[in-house]
Coordinates of C-alpha atoms and ligand atoms in Angstrom, one line a residue:
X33 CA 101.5 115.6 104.8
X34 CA 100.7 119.2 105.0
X35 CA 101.2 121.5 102.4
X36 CA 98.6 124.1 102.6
X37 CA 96.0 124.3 99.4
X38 CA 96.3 126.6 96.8
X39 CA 94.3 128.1 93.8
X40 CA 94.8 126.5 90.3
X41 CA 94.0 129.5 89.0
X42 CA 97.0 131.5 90.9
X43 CA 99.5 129.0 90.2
X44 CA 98.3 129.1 86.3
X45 CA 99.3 132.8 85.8
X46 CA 102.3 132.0 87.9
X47 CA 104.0 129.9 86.3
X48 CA 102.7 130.2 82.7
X49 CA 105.7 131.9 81.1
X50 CA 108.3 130.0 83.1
X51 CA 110.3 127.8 80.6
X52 CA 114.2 129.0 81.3
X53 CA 115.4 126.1 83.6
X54 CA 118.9 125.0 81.7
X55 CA 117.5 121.2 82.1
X56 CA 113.9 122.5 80.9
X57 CA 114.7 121.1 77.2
X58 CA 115.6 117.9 78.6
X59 CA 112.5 117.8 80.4
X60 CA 110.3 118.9 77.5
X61 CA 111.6 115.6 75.2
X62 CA 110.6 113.6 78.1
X63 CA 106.8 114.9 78.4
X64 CA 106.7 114.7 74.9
X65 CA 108.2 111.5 74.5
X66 CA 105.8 110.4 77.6
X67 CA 102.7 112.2 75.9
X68 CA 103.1 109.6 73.0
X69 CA 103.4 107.0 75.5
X70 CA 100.8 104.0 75.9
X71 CA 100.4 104.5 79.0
X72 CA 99.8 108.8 79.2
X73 CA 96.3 109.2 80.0
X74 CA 94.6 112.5 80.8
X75 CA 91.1 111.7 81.4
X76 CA 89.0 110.1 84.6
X77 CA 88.7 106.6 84.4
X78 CA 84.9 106.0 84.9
X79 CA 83.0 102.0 84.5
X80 CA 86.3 101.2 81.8
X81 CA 85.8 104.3 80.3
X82 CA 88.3 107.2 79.6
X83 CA 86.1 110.4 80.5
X84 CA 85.9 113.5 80.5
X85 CA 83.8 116.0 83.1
X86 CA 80.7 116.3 82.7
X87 CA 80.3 120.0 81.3
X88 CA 83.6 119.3 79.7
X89 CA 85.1 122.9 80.1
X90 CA 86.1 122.7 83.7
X91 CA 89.4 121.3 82.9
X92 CA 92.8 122.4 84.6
X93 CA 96.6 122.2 83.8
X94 CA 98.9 119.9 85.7
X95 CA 102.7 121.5 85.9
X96 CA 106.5 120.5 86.6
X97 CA 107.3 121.9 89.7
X98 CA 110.7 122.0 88.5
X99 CA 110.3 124.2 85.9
X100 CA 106.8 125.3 85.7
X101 CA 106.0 123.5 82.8
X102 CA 102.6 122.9 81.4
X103 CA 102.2 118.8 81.3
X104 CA 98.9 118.0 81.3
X105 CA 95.2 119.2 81.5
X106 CA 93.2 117.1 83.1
X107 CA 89.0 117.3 83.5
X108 CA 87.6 118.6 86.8
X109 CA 85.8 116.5 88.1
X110 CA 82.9 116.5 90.9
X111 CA 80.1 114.9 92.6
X112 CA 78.1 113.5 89.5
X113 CA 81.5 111.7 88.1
X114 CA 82.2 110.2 91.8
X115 CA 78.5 109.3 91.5
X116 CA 78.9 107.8 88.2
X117 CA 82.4 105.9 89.7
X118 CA 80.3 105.2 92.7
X119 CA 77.9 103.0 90.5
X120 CA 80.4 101.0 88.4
X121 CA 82.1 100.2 91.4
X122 CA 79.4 98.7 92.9
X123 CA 78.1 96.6 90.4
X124 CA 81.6 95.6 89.3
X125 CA 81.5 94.3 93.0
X126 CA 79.0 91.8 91.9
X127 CA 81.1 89.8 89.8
X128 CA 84.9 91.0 91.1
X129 CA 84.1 90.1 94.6
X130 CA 82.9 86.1 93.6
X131 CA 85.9 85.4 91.3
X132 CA 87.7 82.9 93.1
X133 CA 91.0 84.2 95.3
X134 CA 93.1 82.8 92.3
X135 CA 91.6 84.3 89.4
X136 CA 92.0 88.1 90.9
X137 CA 94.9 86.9 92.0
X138 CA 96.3 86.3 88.4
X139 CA 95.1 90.3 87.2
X140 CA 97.0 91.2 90.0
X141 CA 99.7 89.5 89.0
X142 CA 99.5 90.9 85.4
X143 CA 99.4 94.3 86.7
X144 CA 102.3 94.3 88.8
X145 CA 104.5 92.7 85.8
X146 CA 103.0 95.7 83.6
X147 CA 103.9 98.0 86.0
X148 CA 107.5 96.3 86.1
X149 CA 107.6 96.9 82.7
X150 CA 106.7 100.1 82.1
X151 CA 109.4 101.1 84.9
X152 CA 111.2 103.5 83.1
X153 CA 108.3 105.6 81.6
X154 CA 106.8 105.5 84.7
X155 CA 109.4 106.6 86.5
X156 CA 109.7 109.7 84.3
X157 CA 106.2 110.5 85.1
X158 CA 106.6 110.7 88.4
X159 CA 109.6 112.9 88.2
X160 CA 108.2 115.1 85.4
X161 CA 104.9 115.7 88.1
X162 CA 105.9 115.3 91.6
X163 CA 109.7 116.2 91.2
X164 CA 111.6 113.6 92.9
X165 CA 114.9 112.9 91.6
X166 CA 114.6 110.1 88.9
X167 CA 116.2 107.5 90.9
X168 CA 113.9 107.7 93.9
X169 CA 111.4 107.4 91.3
X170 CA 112.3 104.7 89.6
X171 CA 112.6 103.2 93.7
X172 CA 108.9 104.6 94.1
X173 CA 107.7 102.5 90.9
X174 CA 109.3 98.9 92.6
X175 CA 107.9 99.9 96.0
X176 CA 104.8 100.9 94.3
X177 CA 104.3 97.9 92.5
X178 CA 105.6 95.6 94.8
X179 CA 102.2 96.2 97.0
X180 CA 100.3 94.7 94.2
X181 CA 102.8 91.5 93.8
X182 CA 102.5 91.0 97.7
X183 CA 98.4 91.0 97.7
X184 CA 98.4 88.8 94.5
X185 CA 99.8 85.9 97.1
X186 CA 98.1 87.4 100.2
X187 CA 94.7 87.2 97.7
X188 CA 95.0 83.3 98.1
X189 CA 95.1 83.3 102.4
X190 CA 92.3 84.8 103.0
X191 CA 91.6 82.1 105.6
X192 CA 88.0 82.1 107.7
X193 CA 88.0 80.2 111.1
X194 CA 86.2 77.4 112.5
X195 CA 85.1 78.3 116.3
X196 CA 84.4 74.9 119.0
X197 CA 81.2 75.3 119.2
X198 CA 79.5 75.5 122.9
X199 CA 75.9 73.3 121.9
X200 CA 76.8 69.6 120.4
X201 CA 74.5 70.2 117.8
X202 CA 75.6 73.6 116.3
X203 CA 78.5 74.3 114.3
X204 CA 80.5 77.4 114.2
X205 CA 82.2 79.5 111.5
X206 CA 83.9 82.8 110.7
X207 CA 83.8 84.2 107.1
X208 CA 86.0 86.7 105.8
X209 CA 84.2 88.9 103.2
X210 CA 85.3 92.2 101.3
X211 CA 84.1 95.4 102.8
X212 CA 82.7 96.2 99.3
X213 CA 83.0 99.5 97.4
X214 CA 86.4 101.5 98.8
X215 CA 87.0 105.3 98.1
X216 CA 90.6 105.9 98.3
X217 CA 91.8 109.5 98.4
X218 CA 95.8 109.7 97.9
X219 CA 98.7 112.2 98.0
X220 CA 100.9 113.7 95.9
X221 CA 104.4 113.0 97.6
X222 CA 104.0 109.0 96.7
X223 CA 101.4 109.2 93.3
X224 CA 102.2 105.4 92.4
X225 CA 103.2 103.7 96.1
X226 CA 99.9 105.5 98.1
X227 CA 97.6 104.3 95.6
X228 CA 99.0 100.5 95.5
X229 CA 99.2 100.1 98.9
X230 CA 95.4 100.6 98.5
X231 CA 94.1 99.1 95.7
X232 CA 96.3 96.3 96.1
X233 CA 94.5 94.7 99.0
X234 CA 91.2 95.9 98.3
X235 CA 91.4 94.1 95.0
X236 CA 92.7 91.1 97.0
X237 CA 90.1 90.2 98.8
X238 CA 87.2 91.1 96.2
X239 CA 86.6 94.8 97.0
X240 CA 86.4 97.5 93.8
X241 CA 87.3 100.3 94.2
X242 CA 87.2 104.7 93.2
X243 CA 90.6 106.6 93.5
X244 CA 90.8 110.2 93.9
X245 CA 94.2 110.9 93.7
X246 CA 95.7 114.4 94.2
X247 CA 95.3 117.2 91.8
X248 CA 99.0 117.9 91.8
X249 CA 99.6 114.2 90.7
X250 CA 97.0 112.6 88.6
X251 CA 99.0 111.5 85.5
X252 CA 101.1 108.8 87.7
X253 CA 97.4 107.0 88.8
X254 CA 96.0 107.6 85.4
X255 CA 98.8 105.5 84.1
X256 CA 98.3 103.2 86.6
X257 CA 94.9 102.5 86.1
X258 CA 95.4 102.1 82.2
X259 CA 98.0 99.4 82.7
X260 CA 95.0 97.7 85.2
X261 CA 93.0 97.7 82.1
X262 CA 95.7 96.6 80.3
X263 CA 96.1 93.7 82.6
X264 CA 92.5 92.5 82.3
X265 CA 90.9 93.7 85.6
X266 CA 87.6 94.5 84.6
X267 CA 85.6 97.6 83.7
X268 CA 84.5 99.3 86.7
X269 CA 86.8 97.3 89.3
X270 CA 89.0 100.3 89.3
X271 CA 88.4 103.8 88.8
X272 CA 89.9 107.5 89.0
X273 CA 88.2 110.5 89.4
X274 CA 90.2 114.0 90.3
X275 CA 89.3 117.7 90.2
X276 CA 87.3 119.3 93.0
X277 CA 88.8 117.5 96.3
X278 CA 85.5 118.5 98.4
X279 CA 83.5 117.6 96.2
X280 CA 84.7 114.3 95.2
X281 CA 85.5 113.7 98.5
X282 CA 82.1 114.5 100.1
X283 CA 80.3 112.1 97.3
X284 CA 82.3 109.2 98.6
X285 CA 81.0 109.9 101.9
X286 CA 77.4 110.7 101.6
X287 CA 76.7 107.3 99.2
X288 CA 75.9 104.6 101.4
X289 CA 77.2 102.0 98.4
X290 CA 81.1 103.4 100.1
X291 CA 81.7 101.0 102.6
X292 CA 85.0 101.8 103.6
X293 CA 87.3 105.3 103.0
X294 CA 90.8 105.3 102.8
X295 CA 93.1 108.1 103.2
X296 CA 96.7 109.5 102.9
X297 CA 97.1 112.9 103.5
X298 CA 96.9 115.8 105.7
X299 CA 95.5 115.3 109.6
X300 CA 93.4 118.1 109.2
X301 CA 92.0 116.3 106.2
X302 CA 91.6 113.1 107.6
X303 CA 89.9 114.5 110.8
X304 CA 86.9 116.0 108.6
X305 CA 86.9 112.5 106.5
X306 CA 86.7 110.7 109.7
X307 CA 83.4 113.1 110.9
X308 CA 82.2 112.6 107.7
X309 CA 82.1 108.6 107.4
X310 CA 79.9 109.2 110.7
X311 CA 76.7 109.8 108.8
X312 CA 76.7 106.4 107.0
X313 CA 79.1 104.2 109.5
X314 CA 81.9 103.3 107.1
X315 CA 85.0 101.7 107.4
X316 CA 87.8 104.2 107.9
X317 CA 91.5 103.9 107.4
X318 CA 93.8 106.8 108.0
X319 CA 97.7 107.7 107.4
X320 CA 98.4 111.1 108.6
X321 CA 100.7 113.5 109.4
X322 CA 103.7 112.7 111.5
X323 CA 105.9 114.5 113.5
X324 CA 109.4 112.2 113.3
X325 CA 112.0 112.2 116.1
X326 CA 115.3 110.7 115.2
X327 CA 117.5 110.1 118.6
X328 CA 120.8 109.9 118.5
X329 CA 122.1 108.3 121.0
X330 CA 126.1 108.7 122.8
X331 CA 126.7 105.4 122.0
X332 CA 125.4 105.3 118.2
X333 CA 127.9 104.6 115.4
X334 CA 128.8 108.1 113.7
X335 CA 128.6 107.3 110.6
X336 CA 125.8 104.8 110.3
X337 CA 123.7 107.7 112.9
X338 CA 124.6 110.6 110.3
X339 CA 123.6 108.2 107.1
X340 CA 120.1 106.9 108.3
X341 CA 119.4 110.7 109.7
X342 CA 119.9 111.8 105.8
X343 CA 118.0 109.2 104.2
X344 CA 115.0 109.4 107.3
X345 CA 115.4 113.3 106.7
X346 CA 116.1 114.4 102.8
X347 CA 114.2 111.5 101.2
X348 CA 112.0 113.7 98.7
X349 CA 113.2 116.8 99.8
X350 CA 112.1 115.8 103.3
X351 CA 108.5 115.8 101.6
X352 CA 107.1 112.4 103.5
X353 CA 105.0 111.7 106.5
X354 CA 107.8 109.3 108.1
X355 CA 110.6 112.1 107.1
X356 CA 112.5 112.6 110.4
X357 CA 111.4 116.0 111.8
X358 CA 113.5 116.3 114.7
X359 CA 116.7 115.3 115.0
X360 CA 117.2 114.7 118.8
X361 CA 120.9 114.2 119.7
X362 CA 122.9 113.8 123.2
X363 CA 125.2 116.0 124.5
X364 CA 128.1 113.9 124.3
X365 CA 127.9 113.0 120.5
X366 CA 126.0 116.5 119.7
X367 CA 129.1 118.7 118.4
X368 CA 130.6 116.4 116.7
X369 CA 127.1 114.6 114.9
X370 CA 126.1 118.6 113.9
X371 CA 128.9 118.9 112.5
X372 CA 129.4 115.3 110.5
X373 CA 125.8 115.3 109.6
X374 CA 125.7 119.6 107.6
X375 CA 128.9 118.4 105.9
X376 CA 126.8 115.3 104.2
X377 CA 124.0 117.4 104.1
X378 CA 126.2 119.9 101.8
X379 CA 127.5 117.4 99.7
X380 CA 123.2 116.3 98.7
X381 CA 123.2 117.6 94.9
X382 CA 120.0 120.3 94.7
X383 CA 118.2 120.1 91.2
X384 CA 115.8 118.6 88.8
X385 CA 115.5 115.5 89.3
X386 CA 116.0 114.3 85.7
X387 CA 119.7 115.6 86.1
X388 CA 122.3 113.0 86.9
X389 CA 123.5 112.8 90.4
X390 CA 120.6 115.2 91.9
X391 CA 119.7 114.0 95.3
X392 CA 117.7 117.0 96.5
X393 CA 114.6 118.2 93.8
X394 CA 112.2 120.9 93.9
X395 CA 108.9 121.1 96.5
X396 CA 106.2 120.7 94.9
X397 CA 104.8 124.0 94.9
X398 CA 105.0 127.7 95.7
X399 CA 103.4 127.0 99.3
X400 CA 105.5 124.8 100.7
X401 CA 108.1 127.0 100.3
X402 CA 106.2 129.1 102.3
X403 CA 105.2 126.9 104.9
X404 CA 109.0 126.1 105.0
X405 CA 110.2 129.6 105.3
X406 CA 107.6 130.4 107.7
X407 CA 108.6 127.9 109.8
X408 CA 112.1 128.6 109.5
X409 CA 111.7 132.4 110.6
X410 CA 109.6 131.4 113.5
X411 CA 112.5 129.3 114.7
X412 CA 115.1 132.0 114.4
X413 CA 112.8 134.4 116.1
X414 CA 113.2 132.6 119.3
X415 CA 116.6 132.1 119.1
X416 CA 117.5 128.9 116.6
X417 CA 120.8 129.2 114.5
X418 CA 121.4 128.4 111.0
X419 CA 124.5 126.5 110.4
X420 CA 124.0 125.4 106.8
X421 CA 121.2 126.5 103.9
X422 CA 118.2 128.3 105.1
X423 CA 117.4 130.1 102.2
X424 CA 115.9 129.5 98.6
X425 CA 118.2 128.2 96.3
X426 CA 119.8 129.4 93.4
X427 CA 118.0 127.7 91.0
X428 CA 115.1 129.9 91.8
X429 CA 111.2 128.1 91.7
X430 CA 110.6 126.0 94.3
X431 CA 114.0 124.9 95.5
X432 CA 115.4 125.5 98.7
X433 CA 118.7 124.8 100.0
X434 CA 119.2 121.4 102.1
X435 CA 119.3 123.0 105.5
X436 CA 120.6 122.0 109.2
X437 CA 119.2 124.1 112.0
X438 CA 120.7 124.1 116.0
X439 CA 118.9 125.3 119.1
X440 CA 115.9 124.2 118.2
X441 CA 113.8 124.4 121.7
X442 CA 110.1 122.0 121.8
X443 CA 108.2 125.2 121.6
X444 CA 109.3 125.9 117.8
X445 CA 106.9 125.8 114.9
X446 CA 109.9 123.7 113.6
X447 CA 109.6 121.0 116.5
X448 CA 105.8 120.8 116.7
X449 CA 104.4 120.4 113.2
X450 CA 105.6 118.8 109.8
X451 CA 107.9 121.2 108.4
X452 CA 107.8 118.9 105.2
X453 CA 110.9 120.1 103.2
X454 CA 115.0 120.0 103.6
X455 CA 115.1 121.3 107.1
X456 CA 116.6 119.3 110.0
X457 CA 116.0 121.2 113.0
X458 CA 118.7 119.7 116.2
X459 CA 117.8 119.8 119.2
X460 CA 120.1 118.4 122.3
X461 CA 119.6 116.2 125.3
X462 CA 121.0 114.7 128.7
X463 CA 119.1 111.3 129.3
X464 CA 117.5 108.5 127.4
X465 CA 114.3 109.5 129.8
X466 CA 114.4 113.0 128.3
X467 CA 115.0 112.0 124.9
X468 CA 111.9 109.5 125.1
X469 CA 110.1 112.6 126.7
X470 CA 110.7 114.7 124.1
X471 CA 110.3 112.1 121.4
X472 CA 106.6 111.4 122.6
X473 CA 105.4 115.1 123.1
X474 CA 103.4 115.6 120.4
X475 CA 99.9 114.6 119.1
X476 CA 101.5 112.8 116.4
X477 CA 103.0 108.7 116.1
X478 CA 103.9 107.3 113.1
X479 CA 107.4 107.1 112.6
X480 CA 110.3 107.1 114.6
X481 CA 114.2 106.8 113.9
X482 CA 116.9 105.3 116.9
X483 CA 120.3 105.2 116.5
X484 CA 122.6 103.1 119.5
X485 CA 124.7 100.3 119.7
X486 CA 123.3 99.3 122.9
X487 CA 121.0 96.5 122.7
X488 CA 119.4 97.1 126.2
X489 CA 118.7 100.4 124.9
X490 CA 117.0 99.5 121.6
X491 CA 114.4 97.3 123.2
X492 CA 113.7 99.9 125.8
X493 CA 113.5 103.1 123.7
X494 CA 111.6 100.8 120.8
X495 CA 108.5 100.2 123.4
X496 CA 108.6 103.3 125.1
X497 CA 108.0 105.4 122.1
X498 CA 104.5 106.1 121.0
X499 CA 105.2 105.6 117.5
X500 CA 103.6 103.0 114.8
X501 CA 107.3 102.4 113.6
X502 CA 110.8 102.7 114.9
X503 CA 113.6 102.4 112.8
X504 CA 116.6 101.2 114.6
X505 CA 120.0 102.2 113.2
X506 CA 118.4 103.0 109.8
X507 CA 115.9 105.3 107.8
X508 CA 114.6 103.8 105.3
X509 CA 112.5 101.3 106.8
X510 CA 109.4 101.0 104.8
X511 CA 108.1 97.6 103.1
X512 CA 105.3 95.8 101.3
X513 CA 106.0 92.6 104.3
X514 CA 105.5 95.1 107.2
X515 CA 102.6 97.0 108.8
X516 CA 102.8 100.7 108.2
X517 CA 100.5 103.0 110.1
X518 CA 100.2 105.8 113.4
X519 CA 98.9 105.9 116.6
X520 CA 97.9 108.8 118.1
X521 CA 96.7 111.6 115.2
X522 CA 99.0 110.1 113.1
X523 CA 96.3 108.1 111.7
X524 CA 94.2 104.5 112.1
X525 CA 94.8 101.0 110.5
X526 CA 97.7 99.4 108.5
X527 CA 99.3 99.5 105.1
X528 CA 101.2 96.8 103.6
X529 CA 101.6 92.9 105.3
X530 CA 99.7 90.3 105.9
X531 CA 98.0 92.5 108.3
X532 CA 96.8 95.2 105.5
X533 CA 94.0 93.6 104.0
X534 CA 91.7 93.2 107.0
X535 CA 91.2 96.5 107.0
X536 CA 89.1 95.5 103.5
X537 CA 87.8 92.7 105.1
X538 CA 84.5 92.3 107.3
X539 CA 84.1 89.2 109.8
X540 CA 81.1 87.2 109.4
X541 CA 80.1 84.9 112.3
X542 CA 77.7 81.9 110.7
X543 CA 76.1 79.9 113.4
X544 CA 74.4 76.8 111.7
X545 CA 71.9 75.5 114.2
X546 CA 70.5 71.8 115.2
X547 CA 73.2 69.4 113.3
X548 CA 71.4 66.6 114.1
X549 CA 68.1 66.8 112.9
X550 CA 67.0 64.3 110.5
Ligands
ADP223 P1 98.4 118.2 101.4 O1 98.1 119.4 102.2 O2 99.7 117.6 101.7 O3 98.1 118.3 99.9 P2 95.8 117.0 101.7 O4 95.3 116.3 102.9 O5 95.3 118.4 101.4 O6 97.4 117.1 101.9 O7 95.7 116.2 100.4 C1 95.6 114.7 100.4 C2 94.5 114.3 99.5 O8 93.3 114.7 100.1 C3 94.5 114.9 98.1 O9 94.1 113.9 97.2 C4 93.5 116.0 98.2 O10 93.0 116.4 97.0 C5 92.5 115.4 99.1 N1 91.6 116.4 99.8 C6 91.9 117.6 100.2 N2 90.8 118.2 100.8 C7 89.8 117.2 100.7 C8 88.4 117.1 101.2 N3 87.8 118.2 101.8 N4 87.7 116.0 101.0 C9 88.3 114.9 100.4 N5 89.6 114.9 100.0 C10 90.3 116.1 100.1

């Protein structure tokens, strides 16, 4: 993550009048068509009830950042709606948290077939608000929901321990009980899949929960949430709040009924949420920025090397914390990978993502075409090359060209931080040891991409790099069945697996004394 803020207000005036995109008409029939939809909801989500803020008037626009499009207004919420949120939360936990592992398992289950079947419109919605071409959303809606199909069954082995006890007449045991109320604060690059992979295993294992999902995304969880109701889960189990980020954000962490906070999003972010669950000791999961290599070995296959760099690069405009961000190649395969890899980078379709065939869609906002350019110019400054793109695109807004940068050195802007669009910066090495070197020299470790077709190699890179994930000969390697996380500042705890829900789980040691007393 890391797209800097910006003011509603400045984007409002911005893009008010904008409505001449040649696919803008298309888009219109969908956000009207989805505005009549079931499942298009535009308020908080507060104890079961759809609500608006408090003083009512505080309520902002939510746009395409395709065309600039007016989708949505949504209320703006603060501390006394997290408050409120806070409080159903915690005395849904009463009752959600004693229903027995099968019965939440069975909403769960609902849920995930609503979501199923609701695919399509929610597939649009994502598109219509975060961008993505529709066929990555319709991906993000199976992903998304497949989180809560995977802790509906993980619901049901929750299994405690039994410990040999030391004393004859003493028995041992370990209980595993849910944290209790969870704030989850989400992104905008995933607004279905960040929010499942949360409430799907706090729901589990009896936790209830408040989301704040991003301000640039909130329709996508709204329409989540309403297909939660939908599915039964009861009043106050699940709630949204969105609007001021600090505010809502500090509420979550001041209340003492927050037992756990759990975050996707920028480091900087994550940092100030992790100082700020000091003051009342919660739980803390964090997934935060990363700073990908992808290493492309001599002895990789060509073609498989330059197809997993695209998809580990390009996915959502290059918009995702696992999106490769270096692209670290030896000498030996360099000229001839640089030059494979801008010819399919060329061929990615650059459009809205409602148009057939479009593989590359818009950023999400003015900013991070900013940030990109920025970063972009500070790498050409000290001597980096263009060799493809590097420039807005045609179709004006926020879309940039797919771009492949060469002599990229360690000390760029472009090799340090996120650049989180369609750059791929390349830089060149000699050895595996410098390539590992390189890899690891940054504060960040989530993902990390491979490509060899030496097995020696694979195990050896695949251990030495300080990473939460390495993909080996592919990029797309993400999963409900497997732990997703960082190391390093890349964030603490894991998503997804049978690992995932401890992180909403506490241990509970019983000790029951003198077993033989009459
Ligand atoms: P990005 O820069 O990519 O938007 P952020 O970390 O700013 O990443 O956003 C991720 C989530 O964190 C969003 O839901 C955003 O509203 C929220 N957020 C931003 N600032 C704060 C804050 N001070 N406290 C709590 N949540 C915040």
């Amino acid at each position: 993550m890391g797209v800097a803020r910006f003011s509603l207000f400045k984007i409002a005036s911005s893009h008010l009048h904008r409505m001449h995109h040649p696919s803008a008409l298309r888009q219109m029939s969908f956000a009207s068509g989805l505005q009549n939809s079931t499942i298009f909801r535009s308020q908080g989500l507060i104890g079961g009830q759809w609500v608006a803020a408090h003083d009512g008037i505080w309520n902002f626009f939510r746009f395409n950042p395709s065309t600039g499009e007016i989708i949505a207004d949504v209320p703006f919420m603060g501390r006394r709606e997290t408050n409120d949120a806070i409080s159903s939360a915690y005395q849904a936990f009463n009752s959600w948290s004693k229903l027995t592992a099968a019965e939440r398992s069975k909403y769960l289950r609902k849920w995930y077939d609503l979501i199923m079947s609701h695919k399509e419109e929610l597939g649009q919605l994502i598109t219509l608000e975060q961008g993505k071409p529709l066929k990555e959303a319709l991906g993000e809606v199976s992903y998304g929901a497949s989180f809560i199909e995977f802790f509906a069954e993980e619901a049901k082995q929750v299994y405690g321990d039994i410990i040999p006890a030391t004393l004859a007449d003493r028995r041992l045991f370990v209980l595993k009980q849910p944290v209790g109320v969870v704030g989850a604060i989400t992104p905008w690059n995933f607004p279905l899949a960040m929010i499942t992979r949360k409430v799907g295993p706090a729901l589990a294992c009896g936790c209830t929960v408040v989301v704040k999902p991003s301000e640039l995304t909130p329709l996508t969880a709204l329409a989540a949430a309403e297909l939660a109701l939908q599915a039964g889960i009861p009043p106050g189990v699940l709630n949204v709040v969105m609007g001021n980020a600090s505010d809502i954000g500090d509420a979550l962490l001041a209340s003492p009924q927050v037992r756990k906070i759990t975050f996707t999003g920028s480091t900087a972010v994550g940092k100030k949420l992790m100082a700020g669950a000091a003051g009342t000791v919660k739980r803390i999961s964090l997934e935060l920025g990363g700073n990908a290599p992808c290493i492309v070995f001599d002895d990789a296959d060509l073609d498989v090397a330059v197809k997993g760099a695209i998809a580990a690069k390009f996915r959502n405009s290059g918009q995702t914390c696992v999106c490769a961000n270096r692209v670290i190649v030896q000498e030996g395969i360099y000229e001839k990978f640089a030059e494979a890899f801008s010819k399919a980078v060329q061929n990615l379709q650059v459009g809205d993502g409602f148009t057939e065939g479009v593989a590359q869609g818009p950023l999400i906002n003015e900013a991070a075409v900013q940030k990109v350019e920025s970063f972009l110019q500070d790498a050409l400054s000290k001597g980096a090359k263009v060799i493809l793109g590097g420039k807005r695109h045609s179709l004006g807004m926020t879309f940039y060209e797919p771009t492949v940068v060469t002599d990229v050195k360690s000390d760029m802007l472009l090799a340090r931080e996120e650049v989180f669009g369609p750059v791929a910066p390349l830089l060149r090495f000699k050895t595996e040891e410098e390539a590992i070197c390189i890899a690891n020299d940054t504060n960040a470790g989530l993902a990390a991409y491979i490509f060899t077709n030496n097995v020696q190699r694979t195990w050896r890179v695949s251990e030495a790099l300080e990473y939460g994930l390495v993909g080996v000969n592919e990029g797309i390697i993400s999963t409900e069945v497997a732990p997703f996380g960082g190391v390093k500042q890349s964030g603490l705890g894991r998503e997804g697996s049978k690992y995932g829900i401890d992180e909403y789980l506490e241990l509970k040691y019983v000790c029951l004394g003198d077993m033989n007393r009459k």
